[in-house]
């Protein structure tokens, strides 16, 4: 276990850049934290925290220099690997004969800075869906190869967070190269750092100011324990999948018909949602055509369209499909929950529908706040 | 003669309509049954006539039809071996609702419904057993009619397609 | 080849090494009308090679230049090394564009994907095929296979419901199968016509009268979902076991390989573990609204 100073983090970024990594991390834009390319730690926001609630996201200054007092913005890391728009192939008509030119698969060495524990879980969930089944999304798999991850444990959970309930946070349990815990928000700016891989270990050895001592490790433990108790939301995950499996006819779904707008925000901000559709287009002359894979949402009418009409015509049914897929059927399909407890779907729902509240209402389980 | 009666009995016993009937009730039915062989193209009954018999098909095929002046006999449903033809004999005003046309040479058990109706009236247990079976036949036909009504095999886009073609 | 429904074993795929999202080019050898809105494409690989082998019940994703792509069951003979056959109904933009294809035109094909009808399990048993409308197309490969290996199967019964006499698919073949292959073929229509002397009524009526007197028969059903539900219930009433009834499900599909999320069906992903399912495997989902 190491102790890392902000200077050490800066050196770490420099080494990664030198090794050819494209570095993505948190940035401030339009009043929210977004994920974008960063050159140095100077691009990262400091001294801010977020206020999140159903349909609500605001940033405010903390009055200190803390690095990670905010939680998640609407962006998740999936956009780097599961691209919102991905060309699949170009087609050409050559004297009547169709020619297909597949989009080349590109590997890109990416380093992610500030990945929260729930987000590590989200990456693992998407890996299982897109890269570890019988068939593989080759573009996704290639872009995920060799990703270097600097995780950040959460000492300041947000108002819509429930990772503690889902067992995915606030402390990372794996899936990172380096995991940091910011020791205090008092401007100290030091991190307890642990390595999850050999490369992480080597880089930490080169950049850390030393080993973390007992006191620092104890402080980290206390901070994370306190964070687990400060989650804005809770959900009773035990037995949830089974309870939801039998919930099809629950009247709550019908009530959702009156609230859900089917705007698809929840699926766009969800870090595990992986539905895509394909779009075909031709140039004006009609000589070449392109096929693109684009993010889709189970809240659209087209998503379940079969000749004649949609299978899921009502918004209540679409919400039921989405929620039960996340929290119930995902288990049987991919061996884990599809929900990481990140809370984005609650924050970014324009009418503030809360997945923890809906699941609780349907299952009659305790939880929520 | 005994041989014919035995044949009649065995045909009756094999009919799904008689499944689960008590021995006494079977005897009542047997007393009202006789065999008929009817050639293709003939009618068992016509719409509007008094329903004083009904049929159980042993072999062959019978079609229920409604006559439409400019379109001929419109087929509604075909009945085959084991099926009951005619249920109006238990339902007032005891008049046939359809024509029953023999589509293939058929061997039928013809049941004297006028007598059966009277037996049903005086013996409610027998009456219930008959109604139970007719209700079953009616339910199957209603289910079938509903499915036909849904036009399950219809092309869901057909209407739209026609509209689009016309615009051209 | 592909998973047999109800089994968890999944065999290797050499194609998995290729990008499953990139089509192989086939050219149209022939296009033939089956009825007013249905046609059959006969396709051959443009590279001169053989079509990819498939099992009865599997489907391909068919791509038409610049217009789009749709899943279509394969309706040809799995044993034949001849052309790839697809019977398609005009129900949307892509299928209408396909109906306008001419011999020599090309089309993209991805697949075959999905589970198949349990023809190994059916060896030694009576086989009851229940088809409705275009649902006969995904079952035709079964008929080819069973008739080619007639002695390996017991009694063979085909019960087929169509909308109207003029919409009956594979009319000549139906006659031939009934005549030459020791198969009971019964066809019924929802609406008769003046010169129609056959059956009028729903396919469940045919099931009620079918000779299902021997134990262990296996039933394969394909057609609109309501028709499959009612047919399965009628077969159960006739004493068939739930684990001997198979149905083929349909949902929107964009990828065909379990990645795009469109064919979610409760815990099932139809392109991945279907489209052919054992009845008891999806019974709790059948008939549920908007699943």
PDB file of C-alpha atoms in Angstrom, chain B residues 12 14 19 34 36 44 50 56 58 60 66 69 77 80-81 129 134 142 147 152 166:
ATOM      1  CA  UNK B  12     -71.322 -44.122 -29.576  1.00  0.00           C
ATOM      2  CA  UNK B  14     -65.956 -43.886 -29.094  1.00  0.00           C
ATOM      3  CA  UNK B  19     -66.828 -39.622 -22.726  1.00  0.00           C
ATOM      4  CA  UNK B  34     -79.548 -44.718 -35.329  1.00  0.00           C
ATOM      5  CA  UNK B  36     -77.140 -42.966 -41.248  1.00  0.00           C
ATOM      6  CA  UNK B  44     -78.309 -32.776 -42.911  1.00  0.00           C
ATOM      7  CA  UNK B  50     -86.878 -27.317 -36.434  1.00  0.00           C
ATOM      8  CA  UNK B  56     -72.199 -37.366 -34.267  1.00  0.00           C
ATOM      9  CA  UNK B  58     -68.349 -41.485 -37.225  1.00  0.00           C
ATOM     10  CA  UNK B  60     -66.654 -38.334 -43.203  1.00  0.00           C
ATOM     11  CA  UNK B  66     -74.719 -19.894 -44.345  1.00  0.00           C
ATOM     12  CA  UNK B  69     -77.602 -15.151 -52.377  1.00  0.00           C
ATOM     13  CA  UNK B  77     -66.519 -24.465 -40.114  1.00  0.00           C
ATOM     14  CA  UNK B  80     -64.941 -34.351 -38.938  1.00  0.00           C
ATOM     15  CA  UNK B  81     -64.953 -37.736 -37.249  1.00  0.00           C
ATOM     16  CA  UNK B 129     -74.789 -34.124 -18.577  1.00  0.00           C
ATOM     17  CA  UNK B 134     -73.045 -29.147 -25.622  1.00  0.00           C
ATOM     18  CA  UNK B 142     -66.670 -19.855 -29.870  1.00  0.00           C
ATOM     19  CA  UNK B 147     -59.486 -16.852 -33.423  1.00  0.00           C
ATOM     20  CA  UNK B 152     -54.145 -14.162 -37.076  1.00  0.00           C
ATOM     21  CA  UNK B 166     -52.522   3.977 -54.068  1.00  0.00           C
TER      22      UNK B 166
END
